[in-house]
Each structure stands twice: as structure tokens, then as C-alpha cells.
Amino acid sequence: MDLKLYEEGEFKFVETNPGKPVLMLLHGLMGALSNFDGIIKEFGDKYNVVVPLLPIFELPIRKVSVKGFVEYVERFVVHKGYSDINILGNSLGGHVALLYVLANQEKVNSMTLTGSSGLFESAMGSTFPKRGNYEYIKQKTQDTFYDPAVATKELIDEVYETVNDNGKVIRILATAKSAIRHNVGDDLGNISVPTLIIWGKDDKVTPYFVGEKFNELIKDSILVGVEKCGHAPMMERSDEFNNSLAEFLTNNN
């Protein structure tokens, strides 16, 4: 999709329809705007679909952490004057969404999690021992999906370039270690906003039992398991994902 990227002060973001109910999407560690194409196309008219770009490669290195990204989202929401937010996060973005909701429940209307970190993750680990090896990075990228073909050459090339940039890889590792430290298991019982959990049943990064555990710990949450699907259901099974999200949002807006 051809999306306009706005810049206001420290913030870069997509915004589709100011004045409509806010649907804010938070991307993962290696995520990009293209990950959310299906959601933006489906919901961009009815909702103000907002995607703030998390400053993984822009924040001062000492602030690169899950907490630093939560504080960034808090500043962004205040800057834009949003309220009654429907927040959705994938992978690291889900982790950021969880921590944001725990600290700002009065501003949140609903939360959707998909492949979220925060309880358990098994991505590239804490190091990139073969980061100069294209085939290794290709395999790791393909492992994100049930169908390896979803990992296009363009996507693999982007990941390969990222993990071979020393400045970027330091930030990726700092973020990954921060995610492990900021386990939210003990706090999930405090979440009171309506929560939808959409999880790939073949997720190798955050396996399906993680989605089940989120469902167990977040009271009154709804779990939707997606067959033949990996870590990014909104990309790999977009129709099924959007149908579940549409029903949830209709019931909670």
C-alpha cells in the first residue's frame, strides 16, 4: 500500500482517518509498515488506523528497551491527544502494548495481542552467531511463518541488511534482552480492558501455549487459534485475522 508517513517532532507515524475511533498498531522488533497492510486496507476507512514507528534505531542506546518504547508511545498518545484507543501489538509490539495498557488503562478501549512477547520468546536468541550467513538469516526469517513463501526475498534481504549493520544489531540485542527482563506474567491479572488474543498454532517464535497462557492470565480475554499459521497471523492469514478483529472491535466500540 502507498501510505503517507507523517513526521511531527520526534514522531514518525501513519494515520488514516483523524476523528474516527483510534486503532493503534505496534510493530515487532523486525517489523515494518508492510506487516500491517491487510489491517490498514480493511480498517483504514472505519477507524483512524495509526502506526507509530517505534524508534528502535533512533533512541539513544541507553534508552533502547521495552520500557523506552512504552514511554515513547505514551508521549506520542499525549502529543496526538488520543483517547479510547484500540491498541494492537504483534511480537515486541504486543509486549509494548501490554506495558502501555498496564500503566494507562483509562486511555484504552480494547487490546489485541498476536505473537506477543512478554511471557516467553525464542527468536534469534541473544546473539547472531551466523549473521553474515545469508542462508541462515533466510531460514530464520522463513521460520517466522508456517508457509516459508510468505518470507519474500525483499523481506529476507531487509532482515539480512539489518542484522549485518553493527549499530543496528547492538540495538536489536539490547531490545531482545530487555524483553526477557520485562516479563509481565505477574501483572496480567491487573488488566481489565477487553482483550483479544489471535495466535498462530504453528508459531515457532512464541509457541501456541504462550497464547493460551495469556488467555489464562488476562481475565475474560478471548483466544482465537489460527491453523497453519506462524508468528504473524495478520500477514499470513489476513482474512481470518481481520474477521476476528472486526467482530471484536464491533462488540467493544
mmCIF file of N, CA, C and O in Angstrom, residues 101-194:
data_model
loop_
_atom_site.group_PDB
_atom_site.id
_atom_site.type_symbol
_atom_site.label_atom_id
_atom_site.label_comp_id
_atom_site.label_asym_id
_atom_site.label_seq_id
_atom_site.Cartn_x
_atom_site.Cartn_y
_atom_site.Cartn_z
ATOM 1 N N VAL A 101 -0.798 -0.620 28.373
ATOM 2 C CA VAL A 101 -2.134 -0.810 28.951
ATOM 3 C C VAL A 101 -2.066 -0.883 30.471
ATOM 4 O O VAL A 101 -2.880 -0.269 31.180
ATOM 5 N N LEU A 102 -1.093 -1.605 30.995
ATOM 6 C CA LEU A 102 -0.971 -1.730 32.449
ATOM 7 C C LEU A 102 -0.795 -0.370 33.130
ATOM 8 O O LEU A 102 -1.263 -0.175 34.249
ATOM 9 N N ALA A 103 -0.156 0.565 32.435
ATOM 10 C CA ALA A 103 0.101 1.889 33.024
ATOM 11 C C ALA A 103 -0.941 2.938 32.633
ATOM 12 O O ALA A 103 -0.995 4.004 33.249
ATOM 13 N N ASN A 104 -1.781 2.623 31.612
ATOM 14 C CA ASN A 104 -2.677 3.654 31.071
ATOM 15 C C ASN A 104 -4.055 3.086 30.722
ATOM 16 O O ASN A 104 -4.623 3.423 29.679
ATOM 17 N N GLN A 105 -4.612 2.262 31.590
ATOM 18 C CA GLN A 105 -5.865 1.597 31.229
ATOM 19 C C GLN A 105 -7.003 2.578 30.968
ATOM 20 O O GLN A 105 -7.907 2.313 30.173
ATOM 21 N N GLU A 106 -6.945 3.755 31.590
ATOM 22 C CA GLU A 106 -8.017 4.737 31.417
ATOM 23 C C GLU A 106 -8.056 5.299 29.994
ATOM 24 O O GLU A 106 -9.072 5.866 29.565
ATOM 25 N N LYS A 107 -6.968 5.133 29.236
ATOM 26 C CA LYS A 107 -6.920 5.648 27.863
ATOM 27 C C LYS A 107 -7.220 4.581 26.818
ATOM 28 O O LYS A 107 -7.241 4.871 25.619
ATOM 29 N N VAL A 108 -7.417 3.333 27.274
ATOM 30 C CA VAL A 108 -7.513 2.206 26.350
ATOM 31 C C VAL A 108 -8.928 1.632 26.338
ATOM 32 O O VAL A 108 -9.516 1.366 27.383
ATOM 33 N N ASN A 109 -9.444 1.442 25.123
ATOM 34 C CA ASN A 109 -10.771 0.862 24.943
ATOM 35 C C ASN A 109 -10.710 -0.658 24.802
ATOM 36 O O ASN A 109 -11.561 -1.375 25.311
ATOM 37 N N SER A 110 -9.684 -1.152 24.077
ATOM 38 C CA SER A 110 -9.515 -2.593 23.894
ATOM 39 C C SER A 110 -8.065 -2.880 23.532
ATOM 40 O O SER A 110 -7.327 -1.987 23.113
ATOM 41 N N MET A 111 -7.685 -4.148 23.681
ATOM 42 C CA MET A 111 -6.323 -4.578 23.330
ATOM 43 C C MET A 111 -6.395 -5.876 22.534
ATOM 44 O O MET A 111 -7.176 -6.775 22.856
ATOM 45 N N THR A 112 -5.563 -5.951 21.481
ATOM 46 C CA THR A 112 -5.420 -7.183 20.703
ATOM 47 C C THR A 112 -3.952 -7.569 20.673
ATOM 48 O O THR A 112 -3.087 -6.733 20.376
ATOM 49 N N LEU A 113 -3.667 -8.820 20.993
ATOM 50 C CA LEU A 113 -2.300 -9.337 21.000
ATOM 51 C C LEU A 113 -2.167 -10.440 19.959
ATOM 52 O O LEU A 113 -3.054 -11.283 19.822
ATOM 53 N N THR A 114 -1.046 -10.451 19.258
ATOM 54 C CA THR A 114 -0.771 -11.529 18.316
ATOM 55 C C THR A 114 0.725 -11.818 18.313
ATOM 56 O O THR A 114 1.542 -10.916 18.111
ATOM 57 N N GLY A 115 1.105 -13.047 18.643
ATOM 58 C CA GLY A 115 2.516 -13.409 18.717
ATOM 59 C C GLY A 115 3.308 -12.536 19.670
ATOM 60 O O GLY A 115 4.484 -12.249 19.441
ATOM 61 N N SER A 116 2.688 -12.120 20.763
ATOM 62 C CA SER A 116 3.307 -11.149 21.666
ATOM 63 C C SER A 116 4.429 -11.758 22.504
ATOM 64 O O SER A 116 4.333 -12.887 22.980
ATOM 65 N N SER A 117 5.477 -10.968 22.697
ATOM 66 C CA SER A 117 6.470 -11.328 23.706
ATOM 67 C C SER A 117 5.960 -10.837 25.061
ATOM 68 O O SER A 117 4.903 -10.236 25.154
ATOM 69 N N GLY A 118 6.714 -11.123 26.101
ATOM 70 C CA GLY A 118 6.296 -10.724 27.441
ATOM 71 C C GLY A 118 6.205 -11.871 28.417
ATOM 72 O O GLY A 118 6.346 -11.690 29.624
ATOM 73 N N LEU A 119 5.956 -13.083 27.895
ATOM 74 C CA LEU A 119 5.958 -14.282 28.731
ATOM 75 C C LEU A 119 7.071 -15.236 28.337
ATOM 76 O O LEU A 119 7.752 -15.805 29.176
ATOM 77 N N PHE A 120 7.232 -15.406 27.034
ATOM 78 C CA PHE A 120 8.217 -16.365 26.531
ATOM 79 C C PHE A 120 8.529 -16.005 25.092
ATOM 80 O O PHE A 120 7.634 -15.668 24.330
ATOM 81 N N GLU A 121 9.799 -16.046 24.708
ATOM 82 C CA GLU A 121 10.155 -15.833 23.318
ATOM 83 C C GLU A 121 11.390 -16.664 22.966
ATOM 84 O O GLU A 121 12.248 -16.887 23.795
ATOM 85 N N SER A 122 11.426 -17.116 21.725
ATOM 86 C CA SER A 122 12.565 -17.883 21.243
ATOM 87 C C SER A 122 12.845 -17.462 19.809
ATOM 88 O O SER A 122 12.564 -18.192 18.868
ATOM 89 N N ALA A 123 13.353 -16.243 19.644
ATOM 90 C CA ALA A 123 13.570 -15.710 18.304
ATOM 91 C C ALA A 123 14.970 -16.070 17.836
ATOM 92 O O ALA A 123 15.302 -17.227 17.688
ATOM 93 N N MET A 124 15.829 -15.075 17.647
ATOM 94 C CA MET A 124 17.188 -15.355 17.191
ATOM 95 C C MET A 124 18.137 -15.544 18.369
ATOM 96 O O MET A 124 19.333 -15.665 18.193
ATOM 97 N N GLY A 125 17.582 -15.538 19.563
ATOM 98 C CA GLY A 125 18.426 -15.702 20.731
ATOM 99 C C GLY A 125 19.091 -14.388 21.115
ATOM 100 O O GLY A 125 18.697 -13.321 20.679
ATOM 101 N N SER A 126 20.126 -14.466 21.918
ATOM 102 C CA SER A 126 20.781 -13.247 22.404
ATOM 103 C C SER A 126 22.003 -12.880 21.580
ATOM 104 O O SER A 126 22.684 -11.914 21.868
ATOM 105 N N THR A 127 22.292 -13.681 20.549
ATOM 106 C CA THR A 127 23.415 -13.363 19.675
ATOM 107 C C THR A 127 23.031 -13.698 18.238
ATOM 108 O O THR A 127 22.057 -14.381 17.983
ATOM 109 N N PHE A 128 23.842 -13.221 17.288
ATOM 110 C CA PHE A 128 23.680 -13.570 15.885
ATOM 111 C C PHE A 128 24.959 -14.263 15.418
ATOM 112 O O PHE A 128 25.789 -13.675 14.745
ATOM 113 N N PRO A 129 25.174 -15.535 15.797
ATOM 114 C CA PRO A 129 26.442 -16.191 15.503
ATOM 115 C C PRO A 129 26.712 -16.355 14.014
ATOM 116 O O PRO A 129 27.852 -16.500 13.609
ATOM 117 N N LYS A 130 25.642 -16.325 13.189
ATOM 118 C CA LYS A 130 25.835 -16.524 11.754
ATOM 119 C C LYS A 130 25.261 -15.356 10.973
ATOM 120 O O LYS A 130 24.706 -15.539 9.909
ATOM 121 N N ARG A 131 25.400 -14.165 11.506
ATOM 122 C CA ARG A 131 24.703 -13.053 10.872
ATOM 123 C C ARG A 131 25.268 -12.693 9.504
ATOM 124 O O ARG A 131 24.618 -12.015 8.721
ATOM 125 N N GLY A 132 26.474 -13.153 9.167
ATOM 126 C CA GLY A 132 26.997 -12.933 7.817
ATOM 127 C C GLY A 132 26.578 -14.010 6.841
ATOM 128 O O GLY A 132 26.908 -13.955 5.663
ATOM 129 N N ASN A 133 25.814 -14.989 7.325
ATOM 130 C CA ASN A 133 25.410 -16.136 6.511
ATOM 131 C C ASN A 133 23.991 -15.907 5.996
ATOM 132 O O ASN A 133 23.019 -16.004 6.750
ATOM 133 N N TYR A 134 23.851 -15.631 4.704
ATOM 134 C CA TYR A 134 22.535 -15.300 4.133
ATOM 135 C C TYR A 134 21.555 -16.448 4.304
ATOM 136 O O TYR A 134 20.378 -16.229 4.616
ATOM 137 N N GLU A 135 22.013 -17.672 4.094
ATOM 138 C CA GLU A 135 21.101 -18.823 4.188
ATOM 139 C C GLU A 135 20.557 -18.994 5.607
ATOM 140 O O GLU A 135 19.405 -19.381 5.800
ATOM 141 N N TYR A 136 21.390 -18.708 6.601
ATOM 142 C CA TYR A 136 20.944 -18.781 7.998
ATOM 143 C C TYR A 136 19.854 -17.745 8.261
ATOM 144 O O TYR A 136 18.815 -18.050 8.858
ATOM 145 N N ILE A 137 20.080 -16.519 7.818
ATOM 146 C CA ILE A 137 19.098 -15.452 8.012
ATOM 147 C C ILE A 137 17.825 -15.766 7.230
ATOM 148 O O ILE A 137 16.706 -15.529 7.709
ATOM 149 N N LYS A 138 17.973 -16.318 6.033
ATOM 150 C CA LYS A 138 16.814 -16.721 5.240
ATOM 151 C C LYS A 138 15.984 -17.749 6.001
ATOM 152 O O LYS A 138 14.756 -17.634 6.090
ATOM 153 N N GLN A 139 16.662 -18.757 6.573
ATOM 154 C CA GLN A 139 15.956 -19.796 7.319
ATOM 155 C C GLN A 139 15.246 -19.216 8.540
ATOM 156 O O GLN A 139 14.092 -19.543 8.829
ATOM 157 N N LYS A 140 15.928 -18.341 9.273
ATOM 158 C CA LYS A 140 15.339 -17.725 10.461
ATOM 159 C C LYS A 140 14.119 -16.879 10.096
ATOM 160 O O LYS A 140 13.117 -16.862 10.819
ATOM 161 N N THR A 141 14.219 -16.163 8.985
ATOM 162 C CA THR A 141 13.094 -15.332 8.547
ATOM 163 C C THR A 141 11.924 -16.208 8.116
ATOM 164 O O THR A 141 10.762 -15.936 8.463
ATOM 165 N N GLN A 142 12.214 -17.266 7.382
ATOM 166 C CA GLN A 142 11.156 -18.187 6.956
ATOM 167 C C GLN A 142 10.486 -18.870 8.144
ATOM 168 O O GLN A 142 9.281 -19.144 8.122
ATOM 169 N N ASP A 143 11.255 -19.097 9.202
ATOM 170 C CA ASP A 143 10.703 -19.747 10.400
ATOM 171 C C ASP A 143 9.642 -18.896 11.086
ATOM 172 O O ASP A 143 8.892 -19.387 11.926
ATOM 173 N N THR A 144 9.579 -17.615 10.735
ATOM 174 C CA THR A 144 8.555 -16.744 11.298
ATOM 175 C C THR A 144 7.160 -17.166 10.818
ATOM 176 O O THR A 144 6.166 -16.908 11.497
ATOM 177 N N PHE A 145 7.107 -17.854 9.681
ATOM 178 C CA PHE A 145 5.836 -18.187 9.049
ATOM 179 C C PHE A 145 5.640 -19.697 8.933
ATOM 180 O O PHE A 145 6.600 -20.465 8.890
ATOM 181 N N TYR A 146 4.383 -20.111 8.857
ATOM 182 C CA TYR A 146 4.084 -21.522 8.573
ATOM 183 C C TYR A 146 4.469 -21.835 7.130
ATOM 184 O O TYR A 146 5.060 -22.871 6.848
ATOM 185 N N ASP A 147 4.123 -20.925 6.218
ATOM 186 C CA ASP A 147 4.450 -21.081 4.803
ATOM 187 C C ASP A 147 5.702 -20.259 4.508
ATOM 188 O O ASP A 147 5.646 -19.024 4.515
ATOM 189 N N PRO A 148 6.835 -20.904 4.237
ATOM 190 C CA PRO A 148 8.079 -20.159 4.007
ATOM 191 C C PRO A 148 7.981 -19.151 2.869
ATOM 192 O O PRO A 148 8.724 -18.165 2.848
ATOM 193 N N ALA A 149 7.054 -19.368 1.940
ATOM 194 C CA ALA A 149 6.932 -18.475 0.785
ATOM 195 C C ALA A 149 6.483 -17.073 1.190
ATOM 196 O O ALA A 149 6.680 -16.115 0.435
ATOM 197 N N VAL A 150 5.902 -16.931 2.373
ATOM 198 C CA VAL A 150 5.478 -15.609 2.844
ATOM 199 C C VAL A 150 6.705 -14.721 3.070
ATOM 200 O O VAL A 150 6.630 -13.497 2.952
ATOM 201 N N ALA A 151 7.831 -15.344 3.380
ATOM 202 C CA ALA A 151 9.087 -14.598 3.553
ATOM 203 C C ALA A 151 9.669 -14.303 2.175
ATOM 204 O O ALA A 151 10.452 -15.080 1.629
ATOM 205 N N THR A 152 9.278 -13.183 1.597
ATOM 206 C CA THR A 152 9.746 -12.805 0.269
ATOM 207 C C THR A 152 11.237 -12.487 0.297
ATOM 208 O O THR A 152 11.821 -12.229 1.357
ATOM 209 N N LYS A 153 11.846 -12.492 -0.884
ATOM 210 C CA LYS A 153 13.264 -12.135 -0.967
ATOM 211 C C LYS A 153 13.479 -10.719 -0.447
ATOM 212 O O LYS A 153 14.485 -10.442 0.227
ATOM 213 N N GLU A 154 12.535 -9.834 -0.721
ATOM 214 C CA GLU A 154 12.639 -8.458 -0.239
ATOM 215 C C GLU A 154 12.698 -8.410 1.287
ATOM 216 O O GLU A 154 13.502 -7.685 1.869
ATOM 217 N N LEU A 155 11.842 -9.206 1.932
ATOM 218 C CA LEU A 155 11.821 -9.247 3.390
ATOM 219 C C LEU A 155 13.117 -9.847 3.937
ATOM 220 O O LEU A 155 13.710 -9.327 4.885
ATOM 221 N N ILE A 156 13.571 -10.954 3.333
ATOM 222 C CA ILE A 156 14.810 -11.598 3.784
ATOM 223 C C ILE A 156 15.995 -10.649 3.620
ATOM 224 O O ILE A 156 16.838 -10.518 4.515
ATOM 225 N N ASP A 157 16.059 -9.966 2.485
ATOM 226 C CA ASP A 157 17.151 -9.013 2.240
ATOM 227 C C ASP A 157 17.149 -7.901 3.286
ATOM 228 O O ASP A 157 18.208 -7.454 3.751
ATOM 229 N N GLU A 158 15.944 -7.446 3.666
ATOM 230 C CA GLU A 158 15.827 -6.373 4.662
ATOM 231 C C GLU A 158 16.352 -6.837 6.018
ATOM 232 O O GLU A 158 17.094 -6.115 6.692
ATOM 233 N N VAL A 159 15.976 -8.060 6.415
ATOM 234 C CA VAL A 159 16.454 -8.599 7.686
ATOM 235 C C VAL A 159 17.967 -8.803 7.638
ATOM 236 O O VAL A 159 18.688 -8.464 8.587
ATOM 237 N N TYR A 160 18.451 -9.343 6.529
ATOM 238 C CA TYR A 160 19.891 -9.588 6.371
ATOM 239 C C TYR A 160 20.690 -8.288 6.497
ATOM 240 O O TYR A 160 21.704 -8.227 7.201
ATOM 241 N N GLU A 161 20.202 -7.250 5.836
ATOM 242 C CA GLU A 161 20.883 -5.957 5.899
ATOM 243 C C GLU A 161 20.890 -5.406 7.326
ATOM 244 O O GLU A 161 21.904 -4.884 7.801
ATOM 245 N N THR A 162 19.757 -5.565 8.012
ATOM 246 C CA THR A 162 19.635 -5.050 9.378
ATOM 247 C C THR A 162 20.609 -5.735 10.326
ATOM 248 O O THR A 162 21.324 -5.079 11.086
ATOM 249 N N VAL A 163 20.652 -7.066 10.285
ATOM 250 C CA VAL A 163 21.467 -7.794 11.265
ATOM 251 C C VAL A 163 22.957 -7.761 10.926
ATOM 252 O O VAL A 163 23.775 -8.219 11.717
ATOM 253 N N ASN A 164 23.292 -7.211 9.773
ATOM 254 C CA ASN A 164 24.703 -7.055 9.440
ATOM 255 C C ASN A 164 25.178 -5.612 9.588
ATOM 256 O O ASN A 164 26.297 -5.284 9.196
ATOM 257 N N ASP A 165 24.330 -4.772 10.161
ATOM 258 C CA ASP A 165 24.702 -3.402 10.499
ATOM 259 C C ASP A 165 25.045 -3.386 11.988
ATOM 260 O O ASP A 165 24.180 -3.612 12.835
ATOM 261 N N ASN A 166 26.304 -3.155 12.324
ATOM 262 C CA ASN A 166 26.740 -3.272 13.722
ATOM 263 C C ASN A 166 25.942 -2.378 14.665
ATOM 264 O O ASN A 166 25.576 -2.783 15.767
ATOM 265 N N GLY A 167 25.665 -1.151 14.240
ATOM 266 C CA GLY A 167 24.894 -0.244 15.088
ATOM 267 C C GLY A 167 23.488 -0.759 15.343
ATOM 268 O O GLY A 167 22.973 -0.680 16.466
ATOM 269 N N LYS A 168 22.873 -1.313 14.300
ATOM 270 C CA LYS A 168 21.510 -1.827 14.452
ATOM 271 C C LYS A 168 21.486 -3.107 15.285
ATOM 272 O O LYS A 168 20.589 -3.313 16.099
ATOM 273 N N VAL A 169 22.470 -3.974 15.078
ATOM 274 C CA VAL A 169 22.446 -5.254 15.780
ATOM 275 C C VAL A 169 22.632 -5.058 17.283
ATOM 276 O O VAL A 169 22.035 -5.777 18.090
ATOM 277 N N ILE A 170 23.400 -4.062 17.681
ATOM 278 C CA ILE A 170 23.563 -3.760 19.109
ATOM 279 C C ILE A 170 22.218 -3.380 19.717
ATOM 280 O O ILE A 170 21.852 -3.806 20.812
ATOM 281 N N ARG A 171 21.442 -2.600 18.972
ATOM 282 C CA ARG A 171 20.124 -2.170 19.451
ATOM 283 C C ARG A 171 19.133 -3.325 19.481
ATOM 284 O O ARG A 171 18.302 -3.429 20.387
ATOM 285 N N ILE A 172 19.216 -4.200 18.485
ATOM 286 C CA ILE A 172 18.340 -5.374 18.455
ATOM 287 C C ILE A 172 18.614 -6.268 19.667
ATOM 288 O O ILE A 172 17.694 -6.727 20.351
ATOM 289 N N LEU A 173 19.891 -6.507 19.944
ATOM 290 C CA LEU A 173 20.250 -7.359 21.076
ATOM 291 C C LEU A 173 19.839 -6.715 22.399
ATOM 292 O O LEU A 173 19.345 -7.390 23.308
ATOM 293 N N ALA A 174 20.023 -5.398 22.514
ATOM 294 C CA ALA A 174 19.626 -4.696 23.741
ATOM 295 C C ALA A 174 18.127 -4.797 23.948
ATOM 296 O O ALA A 174 17.645 -5.017 25.073
ATOM 297 N N THR A 175 17.359 -4.674 22.861
ATOM 298 C CA THR A 175 15.904 -4.776 22.953
ATOM 299 C C THR A 175 15.481 -6.186 23.326
ATOM 300 O O THR A 175 14.603 -6.384 24.170
ATOM 301 N N ALA A 176 16.097 -7.185 22.685
ATOM 302 C CA ALA A 176 15.747 -8.577 22.969
ATOM 303 C C ALA A 176 16.022 -8.931 24.431
ATOM 304 O O ALA A 176 15.205 -9.592 25.091
ATOM 305 N N LYS A 177 17.157 -8.495 24.952
ATOM 306 C CA LYS A 177 17.487 -8.778 26.356
ATOM 307 C C LYS A 177 16.525 -8.039 27.292
ATOM 308 O O LYS A 177 16.118 -8.577 28.332
ATOM 309 N N SER A 178 16.145 -6.827 26.919
ATOM 310 C CA SER A 178 15.190 -6.064 27.720
ATOM 311 C C SER A 178 13.838 -6.765 27.763
ATOM 312 O O SER A 178 13.178 -6.803 28.805
ATOM 313 N N ALA A 179 13.430 -7.336 26.640
ATOM 314 C CA ALA A 179 12.139 -8.038 26.585
ATOM 315 C C ALA A 179 12.133 -9.221 27.545
ATOM 316 O O ALA A 179 11.131 -9.486 28.224
ATOM 317 N N ILE A 180 13.238 -9.931 27.606
ATOM 318 C CA ILE A 180 13.326 -11.078 28.513
ATOM 319 C C ILE A 180 13.249 -10.620 29.969
ATOM 320 O O ILE A 180 12.593 -11.238 30.810
ATOM 321 N N ARG A 181 13.892 -9.476 30.274
ATOM 322 C CA ARG A 181 13.877 -8.953 31.647
ATOM 323 C C ARG A 181 12.483 -8.462 32.062
ATOM 324 O O ARG A 181 12.116 -8.567 33.221
ATOM 325 N N HIS A 182 11.731 -7.917 31.118
ATOM 326 C CA HIS A 182 10.441 -7.311 31.445
ATOM 327 C C HIS A 182 9.299 -8.326 31.264
ATOM 328 O O HIS A 182 8.381 -8.123 30.465
ATOM 329 N N ASN A 183 9.379 -9.419 32.002
ATOM 330 C CA ASN A 183 8.312 -10.416 31.962
ATOM 331 C C ASN A 183 7.075 -9.869 32.673
ATOM 332 O O ASN A 183 7.164 -9.323 33.772
ATOM 333 N N VAL A 184 5.924 -10.003 32.023
ATOM 334 C CA VAL A 184 4.697 -9.378 32.543
ATOM 335 C C VAL A 184 3.762 -10.366 33.233
ATOM 336 O O VAL A 184 2.655 -10.004 33.632
ATOM 337 N N GLY A 185 4.194 -11.617 33.376
ATOM 338 C CA GLY A 185 3.311 -12.656 33.899
ATOM 339 C C GLY A 185 2.613 -12.298 35.195
ATOM 340 O O GLY A 185 1.408 -12.538 35.348
ATOM 341 N N ASP A 186 3.339 -11.701 36.123
ATOM 342 C CA ASP A 186 2.762 -11.405 37.442
ATOM 343 C C ASP A 186 1.748 -10.263 37.409
ATOM 344 O O ASP A 186 0.998 -10.080 38.375
ATOM 345 N N ASP A 187 1.737 -9.488 36.322
ATOM 346 C CA ASP A 187 0.886 -8.293 36.262
ATOM 347 C C ASP A 187 -0.363 -8.454 35.403
ATOM 348 O O ASP A 187 -1.235 -7.582 35.412
ATOM 349 N N LEU A 188 -0.448 -9.553 34.663
ATOM 350 C CA LEU A 188 -1.531 -9.680 33.689
ATOM 351 C C LEU A 188 -2.917 -9.719 34.337
ATOM 352 O O LEU A 188 -3.908 -9.320 33.720
ATOM 353 N N GLY A 189 -2.987 -10.177 35.578
ATOM 354 C CA GLY A 189 -4.272 -10.209 36.271
ATOM 355 C C GLY A 189 -4.836 -8.835 36.545
ATOM 356 O O GLY A 189 -6.022 -8.694 36.882
ATOM 357 N N ASN A 190 -4.010 -7.786 36.381
ATOM 358 C CA ASN A 190 -4.467 -6.412 36.619
ATOM 359 C C ASN A 190 -5.116 -5.779 35.396
ATOM 360 O O ASN A 190 -5.641 -4.671 35.476
ATOM 361 N N ILE A 191 -5.072 -6.470 34.259
ATOM 362 C CA ILE A 191 -5.637 -5.907 33.030
ATOM 363 C C ILE A 191 -7.154 -6.104 33.042
ATOM 364 O O ILE A 191 -7.653 -7.216 33.229
ATOM 365 N N SER A 192 -7.874 -5.005 32.828
ATOM 366 C CA SER A 192 -9.337 -5.070 32.858
ATOM 367 C C SER A 192 -9.987 -4.667 31.536
ATOM 368 O O SER A 192 -11.203 -4.696 31.412
ATOM 369 N N VAL A 193 -9.177 -4.268 30.531
ATOM 370 C CA VAL A 193 -9.768 -3.874 29.252
ATOM 371 C C VAL A 193 -10.089 -5.124 28.429
ATOM 372 O O VAL A 193 -9.411 -6.151 28.562
ATOM 373 N N PRO A 194 -11.132 -5.079 27.577
ATOM 374 C CA PRO A 194 -11.436 -6.222 26.704
ATOM 375 C C PRO A 194 -10.215 -6.595 25.872
ATOM 376 O O PRO A 194 -9.570 -5.721 25.278
#
